[in-house]
Amino acid sequence: MLNERGRARSIAPGEISIATTAPDLRGHNALVTNALFPMAMALAEELAAAGAGLVLVARDAEGLAALAEGLQRRYGTSVTVMAADLSQPETPRMIFDAAWAQSPLDLLIHHADHDSTAGNVDLDWAQHEATLQRHVNAPCALTHCFSAALGAHGWGRVLFVTVASAARRAPAGEPIAYASQAFLRHYAAALRARWRGSGRGCTLLCVPAAGPWVFSTSVAPLEPVDTIPALATTRLARRAVRALLAGSACVTPGRLNGLWQTTLSLMSGGMRRWRAKRPRART
């Protein structure tokens, strides 16, 4: 496998090799939040197809049960469901502890929800607090629990799913919704820097807020499945899982989105190097 600079490196104990055509995740377990969003459903299906055990979290208990039944029937994998609301401060610790008590986790998939009303600045502040809890506090709390549980030498991977536009200038009138999702991009970069060389990694999956990514997968359709959009979602999920296991930094659909992410990364790296070389002012 390759390190972050593209050089060959050895595979740590327990690490997964993806040199074959499909990853083998038997013996590994993943926690997937907001699991009824189409992209999260597609990611859960890819992980189940690779043999991973799943813990699925969402607010809709009936939808979770349908999704779990479909995954178990098709792939024979272990699926546990937890109906929980991530807008509650105590929920992240509660669901993580419950999931870890059943089986150790080494994959964490957090899907930031896309609430079309969250950007309205005229909403009651309690609704904005709930948005910030879901988009900022919840992923931080889950990642903190995950990293602490892995210990000093545990292998693990984190995937954050957010909207691609969160990496660009926010639309007028939607400061909290987009700023809170943009936070995940910077948080993922900080985690990668923190975990470099530890066997852990964090990948960011940026998807459009509308388009084919909002369609359902073939496991538990939420709407009549459109073959082309469903196929596009499945392909992106497959690409994201491979990138996650390889330790890649970011996955974006479309050439323009990919070019934008690459440009941001190069600009950020150049700025860090410039600041490191800049002489410090004497005090």
PDB file of C-alpha atoms in Angstrom:
ATOM      1  CA  MET A   1       0.000   0.000   0.000  1.00  0.00           C
ATOM      2  CA  LEU A   2       1.030   3.654  -0.378  1.00  0.00           C
ATOM      3  CA  ASN A   3       1.489   6.288   2.250  1.00  0.00           C
ATOM      4  CA  GLU A   4       0.172   9.850   1.970  1.00  0.00           C
ATOM      5  CA  ARG A   5       3.160  10.847  -0.172  1.00  0.00           C
ATOM      6  CA  GLY A   6       2.616   7.984  -2.603  1.00  0.00           C
ATOM      7  CA  ARG A   7       5.481   5.868  -1.317  1.00  0.00           C
ATOM      8  CA  ALA A   8       5.228   2.192  -0.520  1.00  0.00           C
ATOM      9  CA  ARG A   9       4.677   1.265   3.094  1.00  0.00           C
ATOM     10  CA  SER A  10       4.009  -1.865   5.086  1.00  0.00           C
ATOM     11  CA  ILE A  11       0.515  -2.831   6.183  1.00  0.00           C
ATOM     12  CA  ALA A  12      -0.076  -2.545   9.900  1.00  0.00           C
ATOM     13  CA  PRO A  13      -1.513  -5.504  11.833  1.00  0.00           C
ATOM     14  CA  GLY A  14      -5.237  -5.712  11.256  1.00  0.00           C
ATOM     15  CA  GLU A  15      -5.108  -3.296   8.332  1.00  0.00           C
ATOM     16  CA  ILE A  16      -7.089  -4.122   5.227  1.00  0.00           C
ATOM     17  CA  SER A  17      -5.451  -4.677   1.859  1.00  0.00           C
ATOM     18  CA  ILE A  18      -7.574  -3.517  -1.074  1.00  0.00           C
ATOM     19  CA  ALA A  19      -5.259  -4.708  -3.804  1.00  0.00           C
ATOM     20  CA  THR A  20      -7.875  -7.220  -4.931  1.00  0.00           C
ATOM     21  CA  THR A  21     -10.954  -6.297  -6.986  1.00  0.00           C
ATOM     22  CA  ALA A  22     -13.158  -5.934  -3.912  1.00  0.00           C
ATOM     23  CA  PRO A  23     -12.309  -5.214  -0.258  1.00  0.00           C
ATOM     24  CA  ASP A  24     -12.798  -7.965   2.298  1.00  0.00           C
ATOM     25  CA  LEU A  25     -14.219  -6.495   5.499  1.00  0.00           C
ATOM     26  CA  ARG A  26     -15.192  -9.696   7.256  1.00  0.00           C
ATOM     27  CA  GLY A  27     -14.423  -9.305  10.949  1.00  0.00           C
ATOM     28  CA  HIS A  28     -14.728  -5.524  10.792  1.00  0.00           C
ATOM     29  CA  ASN A  29     -17.624  -3.438  12.092  1.00  0.00           C
ATOM     30  CA  ALA A  30     -18.961  -0.051  11.032  1.00  0.00           C
ATOM     31  CA  LEU A  31     -21.182   2.525  12.703  1.00  0.00           C
ATOM     32  CA  VAL A  32     -23.266   4.466  10.145  1.00  0.00           C
ATOM     33  CA  THR A  33     -25.180   7.557  11.296  1.00  0.00           C
ATOM     34  CA  ASN A  34     -28.182   9.110   9.529  1.00  0.00           C
ATOM     35  CA  ALA A  35     -28.345   5.780   7.769  1.00  0.00           C
ATOM     36  CA  LEU A  36     -31.589   6.436   5.874  1.00  0.00           C
ATOM     37  CA  PHE A  37     -30.116   9.131   3.670  1.00  0.00           C
ATOM     38  CA  PRO A  38     -29.618   7.623   0.190  1.00  0.00           C
ATOM     39  CA  MET A  39     -25.842   8.077   0.216  1.00  0.00           C
ATOM     40  CA  ALA A  40     -25.586   6.526   3.673  1.00  0.00           C
ATOM     41  CA  MET A  41     -27.764   3.626   2.516  1.00  0.00           C
ATOM     42  CA  ALA A  42     -25.496   3.065  -0.470  1.00  0.00           C
ATOM     43  CA  LEU A  43     -22.417   3.131   1.776  1.00  0.00           C
ATOM     44  CA  ALA A  44     -24.052   0.641   4.158  1.00  0.00           C
ATOM     45  CA  GLU A  45     -24.787  -1.638   1.223  1.00  0.00           C
ATOM     46  CA  GLU A  46     -21.173  -1.500   0.012  1.00  0.00           C
ATOM     47  CA  LEU A  47     -19.879  -2.287   3.501  1.00  0.00           C
ATOM     48  CA  ALA A  48     -22.367  -5.150   3.906  1.00  0.00           C
ATOM     49  CA  ALA A  49     -21.406  -6.554   0.515  1.00  0.00           C
ATOM     50  CA  ALA A  50     -17.765  -6.566   1.679  1.00  0.00           C
ATOM     51  CA  GLY A  51     -18.742  -8.538   4.795  1.00  0.00           C
ATOM     52  CA  ALA A  52     -18.636  -5.822   7.463  1.00  0.00           C
ATOM     53  CA  GLY A  53     -20.981  -5.900  10.432  1.00  0.00           C
ATOM     54  CA  LEU A  54     -23.145  -2.797  10.673  1.00  0.00           C
ATOM     55  CA  VAL A  55     -24.682  -0.592  13.335  1.00  0.00           C
ATOM     56  CA  LEU A  56     -27.190   1.746  11.685  1.00  0.00           C
ATOM     57  CA  VAL A  57     -28.459   4.905  13.378  1.00  0.00           C
ATOM     58  CA  ALA A  58     -31.370   7.136  12.331  1.00  0.00           C
ATOM     59  CA  ARG A  59     -34.516   8.650  13.791  1.00  0.00           C
ATOM     60  CA  ASP A  60     -36.979   6.463  11.861  1.00  0.00           C
ATOM     61  CA  ALA A  61     -37.196   3.047  13.551  1.00  0.00           C
ATOM     62  CA  GLU A  62     -39.409   1.542  10.843  1.00  0.00           C
ATOM     63  CA  GLY A  63     -37.126   2.703   8.047  1.00  0.00           C
ATOM     64  CA  LEU A  64     -34.101   1.291   9.858  1.00  0.00           C
ATOM     65  CA  ALA A  65     -35.831  -2.058  10.310  1.00  0.00           C
ATOM     66  CA  ALA A  66     -36.636  -2.231   6.594  1.00  0.00           C
ATOM     67  CA  LEU A  67     -33.078  -1.333   5.629  1.00  0.00           C
ATOM     68  CA  ALA A  68     -31.579  -3.860   8.048  1.00  0.00           C
ATOM     69  CA  GLU A  69     -33.896  -6.619   6.830  1.00  0.00           C
ATOM     70  CA  GLY A  70     -32.905  -5.944   3.220  1.00  0.00           C
ATOM     71  CA  LEU A  71     -29.178  -5.967   3.975  1.00  0.00           C
ATOM     72  CA  GLN A  72     -29.376  -9.129   6.053  1.00  0.00           C
ATOM     73  CA  ARG A  73     -31.422 -10.928   3.420  1.00  0.00           C
ATOM     74  CA  ARG A  74     -29.121  -9.949   0.581  1.00  0.00           C
ATOM     75  CA  TYR A  75     -25.683 -10.213   2.213  1.00  0.00           C
ATOM     76  CA  GLY A  76     -26.175 -12.266   5.383  1.00  0.00           C
ATOM     77  CA  THR A  77     -24.245  -9.755   7.451  1.00  0.00           C
ATOM     78  CA  SER A  78     -24.898  -8.741  11.045  1.00  0.00           C
ATOM     79  CA  VAL A  79     -26.962  -5.529  11.250  1.00  0.00           C
ATOM     80  CA  THR A  80     -27.960  -3.735  14.453  1.00  0.00           C
ATOM     81  CA  VAL A  81     -30.279  -0.737  14.376  1.00  0.00           C
ATOM     82  CA  MET A  82     -30.605   2.138  16.832  1.00  0.00           C
ATOM     83  CA  ALA A  83     -33.368   4.732  16.574  1.00  0.00           C
ATOM     84  CA  ALA A  84     -31.791   7.911  17.963  1.00  0.00           C
ATOM     85  CA  ASP A  85     -31.736  11.669  17.405  1.00  0.00           C
ATOM     86  CA  LEU A  86     -28.253  13.156  17.020  1.00  0.00           C
ATOM     87  CA  SER A  87     -29.591  16.626  17.802  1.00  0.00           C
ATOM     88  CA  GLN A  88     -29.653  15.566  21.470  1.00  0.00           C
ATOM     89  CA  PRO A  89     -26.281  16.185  23.228  1.00  0.00           C
ATOM     90  CA  GLU A  90     -26.257  12.843  25.056  1.00  0.00           C
ATOM     91  CA  THR A  91     -26.990  10.736  21.948  1.00  0.00           C
ATOM     92  CA  PRO A  92     -23.474  10.356  20.399  1.00  0.00           C
ATOM     93  CA  ARG A  93     -21.943   8.862  23.561  1.00  0.00           C
ATOM     94  CA  MET A  94     -25.008   6.705  24.164  1.00  0.00           C
ATOM     95  CA  ILE A  95     -25.087   5.124  20.709  1.00  0.00           C
ATOM     96  CA  PHE A  96     -21.319   4.656  20.577  1.00  0.00           C
ATOM     97  CA  ASP A  97     -21.166   2.930  23.950  1.00  0.00           C
ATOM     98  CA  ALA A  98     -24.094   0.683  23.005  1.00  0.00           C
ATOM     99  CA  ALA A  99     -22.525  -0.206  19.652  1.00  0.00           C
ATOM    100  CA  TRP A 100     -19.062  -0.864  21.106  1.00  0.00           C
ATOM    101  CA  ALA A 101     -20.536  -3.070  23.829  1.00  0.00           C
ATOM    102  CA  GLN A 102     -21.847  -5.404  21.118  1.00  0.00           C
ATOM    103  CA  SER A 103     -18.653  -5.521  19.046  1.00  0.00           C
ATOM    104  CA  PRO A 104     -15.552  -3.309  18.658  1.00  0.00           C
ATOM    105  CA  LEU A 105     -15.796  -0.788  15.822  1.00  0.00           C
ATOM    106  CA  ASP A 106     -13.059   0.131  13.369  1.00  0.00           C
ATOM    107  CA  LEU A 107     -15.115   2.069  10.789  1.00  0.00           C
ATOM    108  CA  LEU A 108     -17.118   5.220  11.551  1.00  0.00           C
ATOM    109  CA  ILE A 109     -19.364   6.711   8.851  1.00  0.00           C
ATOM    110  CA  HIS A 110     -21.027   9.998   9.768  1.00  0.00           C
ATOM    111  CA  HIS A 111     -23.511  11.389   7.248  1.00  0.00           C
ATOM    112  CA  ALA A 112     -24.335  15.041   7.879  1.00  0.00           C
ATOM    113  CA  ASP A 113     -28.036  15.537   7.255  1.00  0.00           C
ATOM    114  CA  HIS A 114     -29.273  18.050   4.705  1.00  0.00           C
ATOM    115  CA  ASP A 115     -32.048  20.058   6.344  1.00  0.00           C
ATOM    116  CA  SER A 116     -33.489  22.480   3.785  1.00  0.00           C
ATOM    117  CA  THR A 117     -34.787  24.773   6.557  1.00  0.00           C
ATOM    118  CA  ALA A 118     -31.573  24.916   8.584  1.00  0.00           C
ATOM    119  CA  GLY A 119     -30.185  27.897   6.675  1.00  0.00           C
ATOM    120  CA  ASN A 120     -33.124  30.161   7.477  1.00  0.00           C
ATOM    121  CA  VAL A 121     -31.650  32.853   9.731  1.00  0.00           C
ATOM    122  CA  ASP A 122     -35.133  33.709  11.033  1.00  0.00           C
ATOM    123  CA  LEU A 123     -35.604  30.335  12.717  1.00  0.00           C
ATOM    124  CA  ASP A 124     -35.811  30.038  16.460  1.00  0.00           C
ATOM    125  CA  TRP A 125     -32.324  29.716  17.976  1.00  0.00           C
ATOM    126  CA  ALA A 126     -33.188  26.301  19.412  1.00  0.00           C
ATOM    127  CA  GLN A 127     -33.461  24.990  15.840  1.00  0.00           C
ATOM    128  CA  HIS A 128     -30.041  26.422  14.986  1.00  0.00           C
ATOM    129  CA  GLU A 129     -28.623  24.801  18.116  1.00  0.00           C
ATOM    130  CA  ALA A 130     -29.990  21.463  16.958  1.00  0.00           C
ATOM    131  CA  THR A 131     -28.317  21.973  13.554  1.00  0.00           C
ATOM    132  CA  LEU A 132     -24.977  22.754  15.178  1.00  0.00           C
ATOM    133  CA  GLN A 133     -25.355  19.755  17.467  1.00  0.00           C
ATOM    134  CA  ARG A 134     -25.916  17.424  14.501  1.00  0.00           C
ATOM    135  CA  HIS A 135     -23.252  18.915  12.220  1.00  0.00           C
ATOM    136  CA  VAL A 136     -20.513  19.873  14.697  1.00  0.00           C
ATOM    137  CA  ASN A 137     -20.900  18.412  18.176  1.00  0.00           C
ATOM    138  CA  ALA A 138     -22.163  14.969  17.156  1.00  0.00           C
ATOM    139  CA  PRO A 139     -19.322  14.093  14.720  1.00  0.00           C
ATOM    140  CA  CYS A 140     -16.735  15.462  17.154  1.00  0.00           C
ATOM    141  CA  ALA A 141     -18.168  13.455  20.052  1.00  0.00           C
ATOM    142  CA  LEU A 142     -18.422  10.266  17.979  1.00  0.00           C
ATOM    143  CA  THR A 143     -14.875  10.655  16.666  1.00  0.00           C
ATOM    144  CA  HIS A 144     -13.549  11.326  20.165  1.00  0.00           C
ATOM    145  CA  CYS A 145     -15.213   8.154  21.472  1.00  0.00           C
ATOM    146  CA  PHE A 146     -13.994   6.195  18.446  1.00  0.00           C
ATOM    147  CA  SER A 147     -10.371   7.321  18.751  1.00  0.00           C
ATOM    148  CA  ALA A 148     -10.276   6.740  22.512  1.00  0.00           C
ATOM    149  CA  ALA A 149     -11.758   3.256  22.154  1.00  0.00           C
ATOM    150  CA  LEU A 150      -9.190   2.263  19.521  1.00  0.00           C
ATOM    151  CA  GLY A 151      -6.365   2.925  21.948  1.00  0.00           C
ATOM    152  CA  ALA A 152      -2.858   3.996  21.078  1.00  0.00           C
ATOM    153  CA  HIS A 153      -2.228   1.538  18.236  1.00  0.00           C
ATOM    154  CA  GLY A 154      -5.665   0.614  16.891  1.00  0.00           C
ATOM    155  CA  TRP A 155      -6.393   0.693  13.150  1.00  0.00           C
ATOM    156  CA  GLY A 156      -9.494   2.662  12.193  1.00  0.00           C
ATOM    157  CA  ARG A 157     -11.113   4.774   9.516  1.00  0.00           C
ATOM    158  CA  VAL A 158     -13.570   7.688   9.672  1.00  0.00           C
ATOM    159  CA  LEU A 159     -15.689   8.910   6.748  1.00  0.00           C
ATOM    160  CA  PHE A 160     -17.593  12.195   6.870  1.00  0.00           C
ATOM    161  CA  VAL A 161     -20.289  12.771   4.235  1.00  0.00           C
ATOM    162  CA  THR A 162     -21.218  16.393   3.572  1.00  0.00           C
ATOM    163  CA  VAL A 163     -22.416  18.588   0.703  1.00  0.00           C
ATOM    164  CA  ALA A 164     -19.867  19.622  -1.922  1.00  0.00           C
ATOM    165  CA  SER A 165     -20.971  23.246  -1.749  1.00  0.00           C
ATOM    166  CA  ALA A 166     -19.847  23.369   1.897  1.00  0.00           C
ATOM    167  CA  ALA A 167     -16.298  23.740   0.561  1.00  0.00           C
ATOM    168  CA  ARG A 168     -17.252  26.838  -1.420  1.00  0.00           C
ATOM    169  CA  ARG A 169     -18.744  30.231  -0.648  1.00  0.00           C
ATOM    170  CA  ALA A 170     -22.000  29.827   1.283  1.00  0.00           C
ATOM    171  CA  PRO A 171     -25.256  30.841  -0.436  1.00  0.00           C
ATOM    172  CA  ALA A 172     -26.865  34.012   0.870  1.00  0.00           C
ATOM    173  CA  GLY A 173     -29.143  33.414   3.831  1.00  0.00           C
ATOM    174  CA  GLU A 174     -27.730  30.009   4.797  1.00  0.00           C
ATOM    175  CA  PRO A 175     -24.770  30.806   7.092  1.00  0.00           C
ATOM    176  CA  ILE A 176     -25.292  28.261   9.849  1.00  0.00           C
ATOM    177  CA  ALA A 177     -26.237  25.295   7.665  1.00  0.00           C
ATOM    178  CA  TYR A 178     -23.280  25.659   5.310  1.00  0.00           C
ATOM    179  CA  ALA A 179     -20.743  26.859   7.853  1.00  0.00           C
ATOM    180  CA  SER A 180     -21.506  23.911  10.114  1.00  0.00           C
ATOM    181  CA  GLN A 181     -21.070  21.442   7.253  1.00  0.00           C
ATOM    182  CA  ALA A 182     -17.925  23.233   6.065  1.00  0.00           C
ATOM    183  CA  PHE A 183     -16.591  22.611   9.580  1.00  0.00           C
ATOM    184  CA  LEU A 184     -16.426  18.887   8.754  1.00  0.00           C
ATOM    185  CA  ARG A 185     -14.006  19.587   5.914  1.00  0.00           C
ATOM    186  CA  HIS A 186     -11.546  21.361   8.210  1.00  0.00           C
ATOM    187  CA  TYR A 187     -12.106  18.876  11.029  1.00  0.00           C
ATOM    188  CA  ALA A 188     -11.312  15.982   8.682  1.00  0.00           C
ATOM    189  CA  ALA A 189      -8.082  17.692   7.604  1.00  0.00           C
ATOM    190  CA  ALA A 190      -7.088  18.245  11.237  1.00  0.00           C
ATOM    191  CA  LEU A 191      -7.769  14.600  12.073  1.00  0.00           C
ATOM    192  CA  ARG A 192      -5.626  13.414   9.156  1.00  0.00           C
ATOM    193  CA  ALA A 193      -2.762  15.576  10.363  1.00  0.00           C
ATOM    194  CA  ARG A 194      -3.216  14.385  13.943  1.00  0.00           C
ATOM    195  CA  TRP A 195      -3.403  10.703  13.015  1.00  0.00           C
ATOM    196  CA  ARG A 196      -0.638  10.655  10.411  1.00  0.00           C
ATOM    197  CA  GLY A 197       1.419   7.504  10.836  1.00  0.00           C
ATOM    198  CA  SER A 198      -0.905   6.009  13.461  1.00  0.00           C
ATOM    199  CA  GLY A 199      -2.853   3.582  11.272  1.00  0.00           C
ATOM    200  CA  ARG A 200      -5.963   5.744  11.453  1.00  0.00           C
ATOM    201  CA  GLY A 201      -7.385   7.883   8.709  1.00  0.00           C
ATOM    202  CA  CYS A 202     -10.206  10.284   7.898  1.00  0.00           C
ATOM    203  CA  THR A 203     -11.825  10.753   4.490  1.00  0.00           C
ATOM    204  CA  LEU A 204     -14.289  13.407   3.363  1.00  0.00           C
ATOM    205  CA  LEU A 205     -17.017  12.522   0.853  1.00  0.00           C
ATOM    206  CA  CYS A 206     -18.574  15.616  -0.712  1.00  0.00           C
ATOM    207  CA  VAL A 207     -21.869  15.095  -2.543  1.00  0.00           C
ATOM    208  CA  PRO A 208     -24.230  17.563  -4.245  1.00  0.00           C
ATOM    209  CA  ALA A 209     -27.177  18.563  -2.095  1.00  0.00           C
ATOM    210  CA  ALA A 210     -29.522  17.650  -4.969  1.00  0.00           C
ATOM    211  CA  GLY A 211     -29.491  15.449  -8.039  1.00  0.00           C
ATOM    212  CA  PRO A 212     -28.965  11.692  -8.366  1.00  0.00           C
ATOM    213  CA  TRP A 213     -27.477  11.432  -4.888  1.00  0.00           C
ATOM    214  CA  VAL A 214     -30.878  12.039  -3.288  1.00  0.00           C
ATOM    215  CA  PHE A 215     -32.380   8.919  -4.859  1.00  0.00           C
ATOM    216  CA  SER A 216     -32.681   5.707  -2.898  1.00  0.00           C
ATOM    217  CA  THR A 217     -30.711   2.514  -3.367  1.00  0.00           C
ATOM    218  CA  SER A 218     -32.097  -0.896  -4.252  1.00  0.00           C
ATOM    219  CA  VAL A 219     -32.133  -2.207  -0.673  1.00  0.00           C
ATOM    220  CA  ALA A 220     -35.039  -0.332   0.892  1.00  0.00           C
ATOM    221  CA  PRO A 221     -36.466   2.095  -1.677  1.00  0.00           C
ATOM    222  CA  LEU A 222     -37.862   5.319  -0.271  1.00  0.00           C
ATOM    223  CA  GLU A 223     -39.177   6.334  -3.701  1.00  0.00           C
ATOM    224  CA  PRO A 224     -39.493   4.480  -7.046  1.00  0.00           C
ATOM    225  CA  VAL A 225     -35.882   3.769  -7.984  1.00  0.00           C
ATOM    226  CA  ASP A 226     -34.540   5.502 -11.060  1.00  0.00           C
ATOM    227  CA  THR A 227     -31.945   3.118 -12.527  1.00  0.00           C
ATOM    228  CA  ILE A 228     -29.390   5.717 -13.615  1.00  0.00           C
ATOM    229  CA  PRO A 229     -29.330   7.829 -10.407  1.00  0.00           C
ATOM    230  CA  ALA A 230     -29.322   4.704  -8.223  1.00  0.00           C
ATOM    231  CA  LEU A 231     -26.390   3.346 -10.215  1.00  0.00           C
ATOM    232  CA  ALA A 232     -24.527   6.660  -9.865  1.00  0.00           C
ATOM    233  CA  THR A 233     -25.035   6.614  -6.097  1.00  0.00           C
ATOM    234  CA  THR A 234     -23.815   3.027  -5.866  1.00  0.00           C
ATOM    235  CA  ARG A 235     -20.698   3.811  -7.875  1.00  0.00           C
ATOM    236  CA  LEU A 236     -19.882   6.812  -5.702  1.00  0.00           C
ATOM    237  CA  ALA A 237     -20.374   4.744  -2.553  1.00  0.00           C
ATOM    238  CA  ARG A 238     -18.043   2.059  -3.897  1.00  0.00           C
ATOM    239  CA  ARG A 239     -15.451   4.684  -4.730  1.00  0.00           C
ATOM    240  CA  ALA A 240     -15.817   6.235  -1.271  1.00  0.00           C
ATOM    241  CA  VAL A 241     -15.325   2.910   0.540  1.00  0.00           C
ATOM    242  CA  ARG A 242     -12.150   2.199  -1.428  1.00  0.00           C
ATOM    243  CA  ALA A 243     -10.857   5.709  -0.740  1.00  0.00           C
ATOM    244  CA  LEU A 244     -11.676   5.305   2.947  1.00  0.00           C
ATOM    245  CA  LEU A 245      -9.728   2.073   3.255  1.00  0.00           C
ATOM    246  CA  ALA A 246      -6.816   3.501   1.273  1.00  0.00           C
ATOM    247  CA  GLY A 247      -6.657   6.554   3.544  1.00  0.00           C
ATOM    248  CA  SER A 248      -7.483   9.081   0.820  1.00  0.00           C
ATOM    249  CA  ALA A 249      -8.294  12.634   1.884  1.00  0.00           C
ATOM    250  CA  CYS A 250     -11.364  13.507  -0.170  1.00  0.00           C
ATOM    251  CA  VAL A 251     -13.842  12.055  -2.675  1.00  0.00           C
ATOM    252  CA  THR A 252     -16.033  14.258  -4.865  1.00  0.00           C
ATOM    253  CA  PRO A 253     -18.282  13.338  -7.821  1.00  0.00           C
ATOM    254  CA  GLY A 254     -17.666  15.228 -11.034  1.00  0.00           C
ATOM    255  CA  ARG A 255     -14.502  16.686 -12.528  1.00  0.00           C
ATOM    256  CA  LEU A 256     -15.249  20.291 -11.574  1.00  0.00           C
ATOM    257  CA  ASN A 257     -15.864  19.389  -7.931  1.00  0.00           C
ATOM    258  CA  GLY A 258     -12.702  17.288  -7.906  1.00  0.00           C
ATOM    259  CA  LEU A 259     -10.693  20.115  -9.457  1.00  0.00           C
ATOM    260  CA  TRP A 260     -12.055  22.538  -6.857  1.00  0.00           C
ATOM    261  CA  GLN A 261     -11.084  20.249  -3.976  1.00  0.00           C
ATOM    262  CA  THR A 262      -7.610  19.725  -5.431  1.00  0.00           C
ATOM    263  CA  THR A 263      -7.153  23.492  -5.805  1.00  0.00           C
ATOM    264  CA  LEU A 264      -8.204  24.089  -2.203  1.00  0.00           C
ATOM    265  CA  SER A 265      -5.796  21.415  -0.996  1.00  0.00           C
ATOM    266  CA  LEU A 266      -2.875  22.846  -2.978  1.00  0.00           C
ATOM    267  CA  MET A 267      -3.634  26.376  -1.791  1.00  0.00           C
ATOM    268  CA  SER A 268      -3.868  25.212   1.811  1.00  0.00           C
ATOM    269  CA  GLY A 269      -0.589  23.283   1.583  1.00  0.00           C
ATOM    270  CA  GLY A 270       1.173  26.229  -0.059  1.00  0.00           C
ATOM    271  CA  MET A 271      -0.067  28.588   2.638  1.00  0.00           C
ATOM    272  CA  ARG A 272       1.200  26.285   5.396  1.00  0.00           C
ATOM    273  CA  ARG A 273       4.639  26.081   3.789  1.00  0.00           C
ATOM    274  CA  TRP A 274       4.736  29.867   3.317  1.00  0.00           C
ATOM    275  CA  ARG A 275       3.856  30.453   6.961  1.00  0.00           C
ATOM    276  CA  ALA A 276       6.493  27.947   8.088  1.00  0.00           C
ATOM    277  CA  LYS A 277       9.211  29.784   6.112  1.00  0.00           C
ATOM    278  CA  ARG A 278       8.037  33.262   7.048  1.00  0.00           C
ATOM    279  CA  PRO A 279      10.373  34.857   9.605  1.00  0.00           C
ATOM    280  CA  ARG A 280       8.702  35.465  12.933  1.00  0.00           C
ATOM    281  CA  ALA A 281       8.480  38.994  14.236  1.00  0.00           C
ATOM    282  CA  ARG A 282      10.651  39.706  17.257  1.00  0.00           C
ATOM    283  CA  THR A 283       8.878  40.538  20.477  1.00  0.00           C
TER     284      THR A 283
END
